[in-house]
Amino acid sequence: MTVTKRQIEIIEYVMNNVSGITGDKLAKYFGVSSRTIRNDILQINSALKGDPLLCQTEGRLLSPSIKASKRIGYYITQGDMEYFRAVLSGGSDRNHVIAPHNRGYAILGHALEEGSCNLYDLEEELFLSQTALREEVLKLRRMLEDKMDLCILVLEGNQARVVDNEEKIRLSIFNIIKYEVQTHTDWGSDYLELLFRGQFDRGEYELFVKAVKDYFGGHEILVSDASLYMVVGAIYATVMRKRQGHELFGVKADEFPVEVLTNLLYHLKAQKLDLTESDEALLKIFLYSIRLVQSQGDTRASALSGVILNEFCQEVLAKYSFDLHQSDELFNNMALHLEYLIRRIDTGYRIDNPILQDIKTQYPYAYEIAILLVPIMFKYKSIPIRDEEIAYMALYVAYFLEKVNRRLKTVVISAPRQSVNAVICNWLNDHFQNQIELVKVLPKHQLEYPSPYGDEGAVTASAVDLIISTEGQRVKTDIPVFRINGIPNQQDFSALNGFIRRMRVSRRFTTIVNKYFNTQCIKIFAKDAGSADWAGKAPFEIVIETLSRKFKEQDKIETVEEYVDDVLSREVNYPTVIGESVMIPHPLMTFAKETAVAAAILKPPVTICKKAVKVIFLLAIEGRPNDDVSILFEFFKQVAMNENLVNTLYEAKDETDFLNRLISISTSIELF
């Protein structure tokens, strides 16, 4: 099919507006008339009808098109999306259009080939303006800098030029491979084709894939799909660079033992690799940083990771009174994770964590505990751990906290059909064995009308924590009841998980709020009322100083200066914004005399970490273990996850009103 540059951009724009976009808005965006937009869309749809590759599958003729509606404007149905993605990927003419997420690689490929490329020459090939091409270069630079502090592509006028030595260039390519494999689960090779242009041979690449698969399979070495394609990509990229005439010298990797690579390269001798010692050394450095092998031999952690983990566990025990050593499985998994964290530090590679914010929001208490690893790692490696690494460690801690909590003694109300009873009990044992303990299965009447002669196993609030009611049976009791209608499903699983979490903590919310909040430690910062003077300092700094002084006035902390410095330092490296508009700052190292909370409302909101922060809860945490802290974190999370609750607090008229609203929320909050 043949379409113009503007028509390609129209397709992209409509795809990105899944709810529809009017012709007038399209016309305004592209600087043309509405009639021109209509004609362009007619041409797009006509071209699609004439493309046999896009319009025929399994013997059926299809008619993907941009649809029009008077109500929502132009749109693309979900069913047609894949065909339009094929258009953007080139369809039957792969050289015609390049997928948007690959454009940066196309530019880099041109620059790698000759050392530089002229952006003017790429306008027609990529269907992009000079401005858009420059943005693609900057996006690629930002990605490489974020992954490994490498910057091999620079803009000089209309030239995109490759800088740095061959080692840095290859490491950058390896990082691109790692990023693509971790980001896209189809593990395609389109990006490699763009990076190596005329040198890339798809058939040869597939032979490499097969040879690597055969080696791992033949030697019964278990590797993940992602690791396999990282290995293939890195080796093949090394071969490509050598074919392009780029030699590597002076790289040593004796301290990075990767025995499996040596054996693999020998196995691949049929592919005529012809690699030098430096080539193999750089491959070792890269593969050392990833979790390559999942065999039994991969479960051994180094002595250093064991030392670090033991110190971490001791700190957790001292400060939070629970022992991570209780679970051998958890301890071994954490040790292995630490081993690869150390490897990443040693080799300069960074890990991606696409669920970073989700972890910090869902498990703030576990994240806080995981931060204890920061000074320990710094002691041994002299480098601060990134947020992404801390968040992954927090997942191990969160798993432990959920597992070691006391199981709820649970009674199941007998269903009319015994088969349903069996299914429900098995389901509960399979999915909730770490959270509940099944003590009885009883008919409804025995629960509501117990024997007058007494029963040693009587169902009372002191003996039983939870009742599971089957098939919607309503039960009169003071004990919390969870109803399951028929055969339990995924919805029941999610609902019961939330119900159990609510039982564990929500009843304590009101007690915690009354215990730790008072009007003396609450302040409304209203700029228009003149009560917030930001002069000379950032608003956030002023807020923290003000609330810290309130702590000092109540003798909760030793010194304001030390406390503020630690809070501000921690926020630089490990920000505490959760949700969209709530922040829970607290020091990394400085402990308080007594646990306390101060609160601030910011009117107008202050932008912190690209979020409009409305409410700040400043924490002072004493050095002695205190289970109340976990409840506080859970309460803050529940507030932060519900913007309606945040706005309820934000609309408080004064400090007393804020406290009353907080108490009201604590009594009615429902856990997510």
mmCIF file of C-alpha atoms in Angstrom, residues 197-325:
data_model
loop_
_atom_site.group_PDB
_atom_site.id
_atom_site.type_symbol
_atom_site.label_atom_id
_atom_site.label_comp_id
_atom_site.label_asym_id
_atom_site.label_seq_id
_atom_site.Cartn_x
_atom_site.Cartn_y
_atom_site.Cartn_z
ATOM 1 C CA ARG A 197 20.948 -2.325 8.392
ATOM 2 C CA GLY A 198 22.442 -4.074 5.375
ATOM 3 C CA GLN A 199 24.596 -6.420 7.477
ATOM 4 C CA PHE A 200 21.665 -8.083 9.252
ATOM 5 C CA ASP A 201 20.575 -11.492 7.933
ATOM 6 C CA ARG A 202 17.308 -12.723 9.442
ATOM 7 C CA GLY A 203 17.959 -16.303 8.375
ATOM 8 C CA GLU A 204 21.412 -16.265 9.954
ATOM 9 C CA TYR A 205 19.999 -14.769 13.151
ATOM 10 C CA GLU A 206 17.409 -17.552 13.399
ATOM 11 C CA LEU A 207 20.222 -20.117 13.019
ATOM 12 C CA PHE A 208 21.937 -18.474 16.005
ATOM 13 C CA VAL A 209 18.700 -18.751 17.993
ATOM 14 C CA LYS A 210 18.367 -22.437 17.117
ATOM 15 C CA ALA A 211 22.030 -23.190 17.929
ATOM 16 C CA VAL A 212 21.774 -21.525 21.371
ATOM 17 C CA LYS A 213 18.497 -23.334 22.115
ATOM 18 C CA ASP A 214 20.084 -26.640 21.100
ATOM 19 C CA TYR A 215 23.064 -26.043 23.392
ATOM 20 C CA PHE A 216 20.991 -25.227 26.475
ATOM 21 C CA GLY A 217 18.518 -28.025 25.779
ATOM 22 C CA GLY A 218 21.223 -30.590 25.024
ATOM 23 C CA HIS A 219 23.069 -29.808 28.245
ATOM 24 C CA GLU A 220 19.854 -29.636 30.325
ATOM 25 C CA ILE A 221 20.549 -26.041 31.286
ATOM 26 C CA LEU A 222 17.348 -24.198 32.189
ATOM 27 C CA VAL A 223 17.266 -20.567 31.039
ATOM 28 C CA SER A 224 14.412 -18.122 30.810
ATOM 29 C CA ASP A 225 13.160 -17.005 27.390
ATOM 30 C CA ALA A 226 14.364 -13.482 28.142
ATOM 31 C CA SER A 227 17.869 -14.662 29.065
ATOM 32 C CA LEU A 228 18.101 -16.810 25.927
ATOM 33 C CA TYR A 229 17.288 -13.909 23.621
ATOM 34 C CA MET A 230 19.643 -11.588 25.512
ATOM 35 C CA VAL A 231 22.440 -14.109 24.955
ATOM 36 C CA VAL A 232 21.635 -14.553 21.269
ATOM 37 C CA GLY A 233 21.299 -10.804 20.718
ATOM 38 C CA ALA A 234 24.567 -9.942 22.470
ATOM 39 C CA ILE A 235 26.589 -12.587 20.587
ATOM 40 C CA TYR A 236 25.029 -11.695 17.247
ATOM 41 C CA ALA A 237 25.583 -7.959 17.834
ATOM 42 C CA THR A 238 29.256 -8.700 18.553
ATOM 43 C CA VAL A 239 29.523 -10.556 15.239
ATOM 44 C CA MET A 240 27.812 -7.691 13.392
ATOM 45 C CA ARG A 241 30.140 -5.044 14.803
ATOM 46 C CA LYS A 242 33.175 -7.079 13.774
ATOM 47 C CA ARG A 243 31.800 -7.471 10.236
ATOM 48 C CA GLN A 244 31.358 -3.714 10.058
ATOM 49 C CA GLY A 245 35.079 -3.426 10.765
ATOM 50 C CA HIS A 246 34.902 -2.317 14.417
ATOM 51 C CA GLU A 247 37.498 -4.096 16.526
ATOM 52 C CA LEU A 248 37.648 -4.190 20.326
ATOM 53 C CA PHE A 249 40.882 -4.110 22.309
ATOM 54 C CA GLY A 250 42.095 -4.205 25.905
ATOM 55 C CA VAL A 251 39.007 -5.597 27.700
ATOM 56 C CA LYS A 252 39.636 -8.025 30.569
ATOM 57 C CA ALA A 253 37.023 -9.960 32.527
ATOM 58 C CA ASP A 254 38.913 -12.484 34.646
ATOM 59 C CA GLU A 255 36.947 -11.451 37.753
ATOM 60 C CA PHE A 256 33.626 -12.262 36.043
ATOM 61 C CA PRO A 257 33.400 -16.056 35.726
ATOM 62 C CA VAL A 258 30.728 -17.082 33.188
ATOM 63 C CA GLU A 259 31.635 -20.683 32.434
ATOM 64 C CA VAL A 260 28.479 -21.306 30.452
ATOM 65 C CA LEU A 261 29.521 -18.626 27.915
ATOM 66 C CA THR A 262 32.878 -20.276 27.191
ATOM 67 C CA ASN A 263 31.189 -23.598 26.505
ATOM 68 C CA LEU A 264 28.451 -21.964 24.457
ATOM 69 C CA LEU A 265 30.901 -20.098 22.220
ATOM 70 C CA TYR A 266 32.721 -23.367 21.567
ATOM 71 C CA HIS A 267 29.374 -24.937 20.627
ATOM 72 C CA LEU A 268 28.732 -22.054 18.188
ATOM 73 C CA LYS A 269 32.031 -22.514 16.314
ATOM 74 C CA ALA A 270 30.025 -23.663 13.274
ATOM 75 C CA GLN A 271 28.675 -20.112 13.022
ATOM 76 C CA LYS A 272 32.236 -18.878 12.368
ATOM 77 C CA LEU A 273 32.262 -16.404 15.211
ATOM 78 C CA ASP A 274 35.974 -15.593 15.096
ATOM 79 C CA LEU A 275 35.830 -13.685 18.400
ATOM 80 C CA THR A 276 38.870 -12.223 20.146
ATOM 81 C CA GLU A 277 39.612 -12.358 23.885
ATOM 82 C CA SER A 278 38.304 -8.795 24.244
ATOM 83 C CA ASP A 279 35.076 -9.715 22.421
ATOM 84 C CA GLU A 280 34.490 -12.627 24.768
ATOM 85 C CA ALA A 281 35.463 -10.572 27.826
ATOM 86 C CA LEU A 282 32.830 -7.908 27.104
ATOM 87 C CA LEU A 283 30.215 -10.605 26.563
ATOM 88 C CA LYS A 284 31.167 -12.067 29.949
ATOM 89 C CA ILE A 285 30.745 -8.690 31.644
ATOM 90 C CA PHE A 286 27.266 -8.331 30.140
ATOM 91 C CA LEU A 287 26.095 -11.886 30.857
ATOM 92 C CA TYR A 288 27.509 -11.732 34.393
ATOM 93 C CA SER A 289 25.023 -8.950 35.188
ATOM 94 C CA ILE A 290 21.916 -10.869 34.113
ATOM 95 C CA ARG A 291 20.358 -13.929 35.696
ATOM 96 C CA LEU A 292 21.331 -16.270 32.925
ATOM 97 C CA VAL A 293 21.114 -19.814 34.231
ATOM 98 C CA GLN A 294 18.250 -21.200 36.341
ATOM 99 C CA SER A 295 19.842 -24.548 37.129
ATOM 100 C CA GLN A 296 20.789 -25.793 40.605
ATOM 101 C CA GLY A 297 24.215 -24.272 40.209
ATOM 102 C CA ASP A 298 22.569 -20.880 39.898
ATOM 103 C CA THR A 299 21.216 -21.085 43.427
ATOM 104 C CA ARG A 300 24.607 -20.458 45.035
ATOM 105 C CA ALA A 301 25.176 -16.981 46.326
ATOM 106 C CA SER A 302 28.600 -15.508 47.026
ATOM 107 C CA ALA A 303 30.019 -15.055 50.502
ATOM 108 C CA LEU A 304 29.574 -11.287 50.207
ATOM 109 C CA SER A 305 25.858 -11.519 49.422
ATOM 110 C CA GLY A 306 25.488 -13.799 52.458
ATOM 111 C CA VAL A 307 27.284 -11.299 54.703
ATOM 112 C CA ILE A 308 25.160 -8.397 53.447
ATOM 113 C CA LEU A 309 21.923 -10.341 53.813
ATOM 114 C CA ASN A 310 22.765 -11.430 57.364
ATOM 115 C CA GLU A 311 23.436 -7.830 58.361
ATOM 116 C CA PHE A 312 20.172 -6.791 56.748
ATOM 117 C CA CYS A 313 18.248 -9.489 58.628
ATOM 118 C CA GLN A 314 19.873 -8.422 61.909
ATOM 119 C CA GLU A 315 18.859 -4.803 61.304
ATOM 120 C CA VAL A 316 15.282 -5.838 60.517
ATOM 121 C CA LEU A 317 15.160 -7.966 63.679
ATOM 122 C CA ALA A 318 16.543 -5.146 65.834
ATOM 123 C CA LYS A 319 14.298 -2.413 64.471
ATOM 124 C CA TYR A 320 11.091 -4.272 63.549
ATOM 125 C CA SER A 321 11.199 -7.422 65.714
ATOM 126 C CA PHE A 322 10.715 -10.066 63.044
ATOM 127 C CA ASP A 323 13.238 -12.562 61.783
ATOM 128 C CA LEU A 324 13.617 -13.067 58.029
ATOM 129 C CA HIS A 325 15.670 -16.196 58.824
#
